[in-house]
Amino acid sequence: MENLKSRIVTCSNCELHSTRNNVIFGEGNPAAEIFLVGEAPGADEDRVGRPFIGKSGQLLDKILEACGFTRDDHVFISNIVRCRPPNNRVPTDFEVQTCIGYLYEQIELVDPKIIITLGATSLKKLLNDDSYRISKVRGKWIEWNGRRVMPVYHPAALLRNPALKKDTWEDFKQVIHSYREQVDPDHSSPHI
Ligand code: URA
Ligand code: URA
């Protein structure tokens, strides 16, 4: 992981390096069984160097807490692209292609049983299939390289449209069940 980190923080393979303040390596338990994949850092993350610490991140923390999961113990959090795209635009295909190898390496190192993709871009780019429709496949497990992938809405989508929160909670309940099945039958969540 340290070797990967040193390559990522010095990366200049795409133009995003010229406007970034920080590279967001990711954080959490390096041996976590749950790996969360976001899209790209925003302004807050770029300023501080940590993933999901702005408004979306605060909502994500609430969801994790409701599941009985903590950033330190149960999850590792990373992104498709590690430098902030200016004005938070969607990363270009070139930016994704030059960066996503780091994510694949990081997933192999952490070796999680469960991957949660946050939002449409994360789902399509991780699985390298732009035909996925988040509204159709959210909440349905996808088998990928021997791991289970649960696609969920991006927390930013929940902030824009709070009606989506109900479905998202159903999706995370499935994650809790799978975690109990695969990792810890005694895992306790405050709600289920
Ligand atoms: N949104 C993302 O997709 N990733 C982050 O790290 C922060 C916000
Ligand atoms: N659009 C997105 O990009 N992500 C979502 O989760 C929902 C709509």
Short mmCIF file of C-alpha atoms and ligand atoms in Angstrom, two decimals:
data_model
loop_
_atom_site.label_atom_id
_atom_site.label_comp_id
_atom_site.label_asym_id
_atom_site.label_seq_id
_atom_site.Cartn_x
_atom_site.Cartn_y
_atom_site.Cartn_z
CA MET A 1 0.00 0.00 0.00
CA GLU A 2 2.87 2.41 0.77
CA ASN A 3 4.38 1.75 -2.65
CA LEU A 4 1.03 2.46 -4.30
CA LYS A 5 0.65 5.60 -2.22
CA SER A 6 4.01 7.02 -3.25
CA ARG A 7 3.14 6.51 -6.93
CA ILE A 8 -0.32 8.04 -6.56
CA VAL A 9 0.67 11.17 -4.65
CA THR A 10 3.34 12.04 -7.20
CA CYS A 11 1.24 11.16 -10.28
CA SER A 12 1.19 13.60 -13.19
CA ASN A 13 -0.28 11.31 -15.86
CA CYS A 14 -3.22 13.59 -16.63
CA GLU A 15 -3.86 17.32 -16.59
CA LEU A 16 -5.79 17.20 -13.30
CA HIS A 17 -2.45 17.22 -11.51
CA SER A 18 -1.87 20.81 -12.57
CA THR A 19 -4.98 22.18 -10.80
CA ARG A 20 -5.06 19.96 -7.70
CA ASN A 21 -4.11 20.95 -4.18
CA ASN A 22 -4.08 17.38 -2.89
CA VAL A 23 -4.21 13.88 -4.31
CA ILE A 24 -6.85 11.83 -2.50
CA PHE A 25 -5.33 8.42 -1.85
CA GLY A 26 -8.28 7.02 0.10
CA GLU A 27 -8.69 6.02 3.73
CA GLY A 28 -10.09 3.45 6.10
CA ASN A 29 -9.05 -0.01 7.21
CA PRO A 30 -6.47 -1.32 4.68
CA ALA A 31 -7.86 -4.82 5.34
CA ALA A 32 -11.55 -3.81 5.23
CA GLU A 33 -14.12 -6.26 3.86
CA ILE A 34 -16.18 -3.37 2.44
CA PHE A 35 -14.70 -1.07 -0.22
CA LEU A 36 -16.58 2.11 -1.15
CA VAL A 37 -15.92 3.66 -4.56
CA GLY A 38 -16.85 7.30 -5.21
CA GLU A 39 -16.45 9.32 -8.38
CA ALA A 40 -13.89 12.06 -7.81
CA PRO A 41 -12.85 14.47 -5.07
CA GLY A 42 -14.69 17.78 -4.70
CA ALA A 43 -13.44 21.11 -3.36
CA ASP A 44 -13.41 20.10 0.32
CA GLU A 45 -11.57 16.86 -0.40
CA ASP A 46 -9.06 18.67 -2.63
CA ARG A 47 -8.38 21.18 0.14
CA VAL A 48 -7.89 18.59 2.91
CA GLY A 49 -6.66 15.48 1.06
CA ARG A 50 -9.29 13.07 2.40
CA PRO A 51 -12.22 11.40 0.59
CA PHE A 52 -15.87 12.25 1.26
CA ILE A 53 -15.53 14.96 3.88
CA GLY A 54 -17.92 17.55 2.38
CA LYS A 55 -21.73 17.48 2.47
CA SER A 56 -21.91 14.15 0.60
CA GLY A 57 -19.36 12.68 2.98
CA GLN A 58 -21.30 13.79 6.03
CA LEU A 59 -24.37 12.01 4.69
CA LEU A 60 -22.27 8.95 3.89
CA ASP A 61 -21.00 8.92 7.49
CA LYS A 62 -24.60 8.96 8.75
CA ILE A 63 -25.50 6.02 6.52
CA LEU A 64 -22.44 4.06 7.68
CA GLU A 65 -23.29 4.82 11.29
CA ALA A 66 -26.84 3.55 10.76
CA CYS A 67 -25.29 0.30 9.48
CA GLY A 68 -22.98 -0.01 12.48
CA PHE A 69 -19.95 0.57 10.26
CA THR A 70 -17.07 2.97 10.94
CA ARG A 71 -14.47 4.40 8.57
CA ASP A 72 -11.64 3.09 10.72
CA ASP A 73 -12.82 -0.49 11.17
CA HIS A 74 -15.22 -1.69 8.48
CA VAL A 75 -14.58 0.17 5.25
CA PHE A 76 -11.99 1.57 2.90
CA ILE A 77 -13.09 4.62 0.88
CA SER A 78 -11.61 5.56 -2.49
CA ASN A 79 -12.54 7.11 -5.83
CA ILE A 80 -12.40 6.41 -9.56
CA VAL A 81 -10.29 9.55 -10.06
CA ARG A 82 -7.95 10.90 -7.39
CA CYS A 83 -7.61 14.56 -8.27
CA ARG A 84 -10.45 17.08 -8.36
CA PRO A 85 -11.84 17.84 -11.82
CA PRO A 86 -12.18 21.65 -12.10
CA ASN A 87 -15.72 22.84 -11.25
CA ASN A 88 -16.57 19.25 -10.29
CA ARG A 89 -17.20 18.23 -13.87
CA VAL A 90 -17.45 14.50 -14.63
CA PRO A 91 -13.94 13.11 -15.27
CA THR A 92 -13.10 12.62 -18.95
CA ASP A 93 -12.52 9.16 -20.42
CA PHE A 94 -8.80 9.92 -20.60
CA GLU A 95 -8.69 10.92 -16.92
CA VAL A 96 -10.56 7.76 -15.94
CA GLN A 97 -8.35 5.53 -18.10
CA THR A 98 -5.11 6.98 -16.73
CA CYS A 99 -6.27 6.77 -13.09
CA ILE A 100 -8.42 3.68 -12.69
CA GLY A 101 -5.49 1.25 -12.62
CA TYR A 102 -4.63 2.67 -9.19
CA LEU A 103 -8.13 1.75 -8.00
CA TYR A 104 -7.86 -1.80 -9.32
CA GLU A 105 -4.50 -2.19 -7.54
CA GLN A 106 -5.93 -0.76 -4.35
CA ILE A 107 -8.91 -3.13 -4.44
CA GLU A 108 -6.53 -6.10 -4.84
CA LEU A 109 -4.45 -4.90 -1.86
CA VAL A 110 -7.45 -4.39 0.43
CA ASP A 111 -9.08 -7.58 -0.91
CA PRO A 112 -12.65 -6.79 0.21
CA LYS A 113 -15.58 -9.19 -0.05
CA ILE A 114 -18.04 -6.37 -0.78
CA ILE A 115 -17.67 -3.34 -3.04
CA ILE A 116 -20.21 -0.50 -2.93
CA THR A 117 -20.25 1.81 -5.94
CA LEU A 118 -21.54 5.28 -5.07
CA GLY A 119 -23.38 6.73 -8.06
CA ALA A 120 -23.64 6.12 -11.77
CA THR A 121 -20.11 7.11 -12.80
CA SER A 122 -18.48 4.89 -10.20
CA LEU A 123 -20.58 1.89 -11.28
CA LYS A 124 -19.97 2.34 -15.01
CA LYS A 125 -16.27 3.06 -14.75
CA LEU A 126 -15.37 0.40 -12.18
CA LEU A 127 -17.14 -2.30 -14.21
CA ASN A 128 -16.06 -0.72 -17.50
CA ASP A 129 -19.58 -0.85 -18.92
CA ASP A 130 -21.36 2.40 -19.73
CA SER A 131 -24.63 0.59 -20.43
CA TYR A 132 -25.49 0.23 -16.71
CA ARG A 133 -28.43 2.35 -15.55
CA ILE A 134 -28.14 3.14 -11.86
CA SER A 135 -31.92 3.42 -11.43
CA LYS A 136 -32.33 -0.11 -12.85
CA VAL A 137 -29.49 -1.94 -11.12
CA ARG A 138 -29.22 -0.24 -7.73
CA GLY A 139 -29.90 -2.67 -4.94
CA LYS A 140 -28.99 -5.69 -7.08
CA TRP A 141 -25.76 -7.58 -6.42
CA ILE A 142 -23.37 -7.86 -9.35
CA GLU A 143 -20.64 -10.54 -9.30
CA TRP A 144 -17.34 -9.05 -10.39
CA ASN A 145 -13.89 -10.71 -10.15
CA GLY A 146 -15.00 -12.92 -7.30
CA ARG A 147 -16.40 -10.01 -5.32
CA ARG A 148 -19.95 -8.80 -4.74
CA VAL A 149 -20.71 -5.29 -5.98
CA MET A 150 -23.70 -3.36 -4.64
CA PRO A 151 -24.56 -0.30 -6.75
CA VAL A 152 -26.20 2.51 -4.77
CA TYR A 153 -27.11 6.13 -5.50
CA HIS A 154 -24.43 8.74 -4.86
CA PRO A 155 -24.95 10.63 -1.58
CA ALA A 156 -25.06 13.86 -3.62
CA ALA A 157 -28.08 12.45 -5.48
CA LEU A 158 -29.76 11.80 -2.11
CA LEU A 159 -29.10 15.39 -1.09
CA ARG A 160 -30.69 16.65 -4.32
CA ASN A 161 -33.59 14.20 -4.12
CA PRO A 162 -34.26 12.98 -0.56
CA ALA A 163 -37.00 10.64 -1.85
CA LEU A 164 -34.17 8.33 -2.98
CA LYS A 165 -33.05 7.78 0.63
CA LYS A 166 -35.64 5.07 1.25
CA ASP A 167 -34.32 2.88 -1.59
CA THR A 168 -30.74 3.53 -0.49
CA TRP A 169 -31.47 2.32 3.01
CA GLU A 170 -32.90 -0.90 1.52
CA ASP A 171 -29.64 -1.28 -0.46
CA PHE A 172 -27.49 -0.80 2.62
CA LYS A 173 -29.62 -3.28 4.57
CA GLN A 174 -28.59 -5.86 1.97
CA VAL A 175 -24.97 -4.93 2.61
CA ILE A 176 -25.48 -5.51 6.35
CA HIS A 177 -27.01 -8.93 5.65
CA SER A 178 -24.17 -9.87 3.32
CA TYR A 179 -21.59 -8.67 5.86
CA ARG A 180 -23.20 -10.90 8.49
CA GLU A 181 -23.22 -13.84 6.09
CA GLN A 182 -19.69 -13.45 4.81
CA VAL A 183 -17.74 -11.75 7.59
CA ASP A 184 -19.31 -11.43 11.03
CA PRO A 185 -22.60 -13.12 11.99
CA ASP A 186 -22.64 -11.02 15.17
CA HIS A 187 -22.29 -7.65 13.48
CA SER A 188 -24.65 -5.25 15.22
CA SER A 189 -26.32 -2.31 13.57
CA PRO A 190 -28.43 0.18 15.52
CA HIS A 191 -31.45 -0.45 13.29
CA ILE A 192 -31.64 -3.99 11.99
N1 URA B 1 -17.78 12.85 -4.05
C1 URA B 1 -17.11 11.78 -4.49
O1 URA B 1 -17.56 11.07 -5.40
N2 URA B 1 -15.94 11.48 -3.92
C2 URA B 1 -15.42 12.18 -2.90
O2 URA B 1 -14.36 11.83 -2.41
C3 URA B 1 -16.15 13.30 -2.46
C4 URA B 1 -17.32 13.62 -3.05
N1 URA B 2 -27.11 10.33 -11.11
C1 URA B 2 -25.88 10.04 -10.65
O1 URA B 2 -24.86 10.43 -11.19
N2 URA B 2 -25.76 9.29 -9.56
C2 URA B 2 -26.83 8.82 -8.91
O2 URA B 2 -26.63 8.12 -7.93
C3 URA B 2 -28.11 9.12 -9.40
C4 URA B 2 -28.22 9.88 -10.50
#
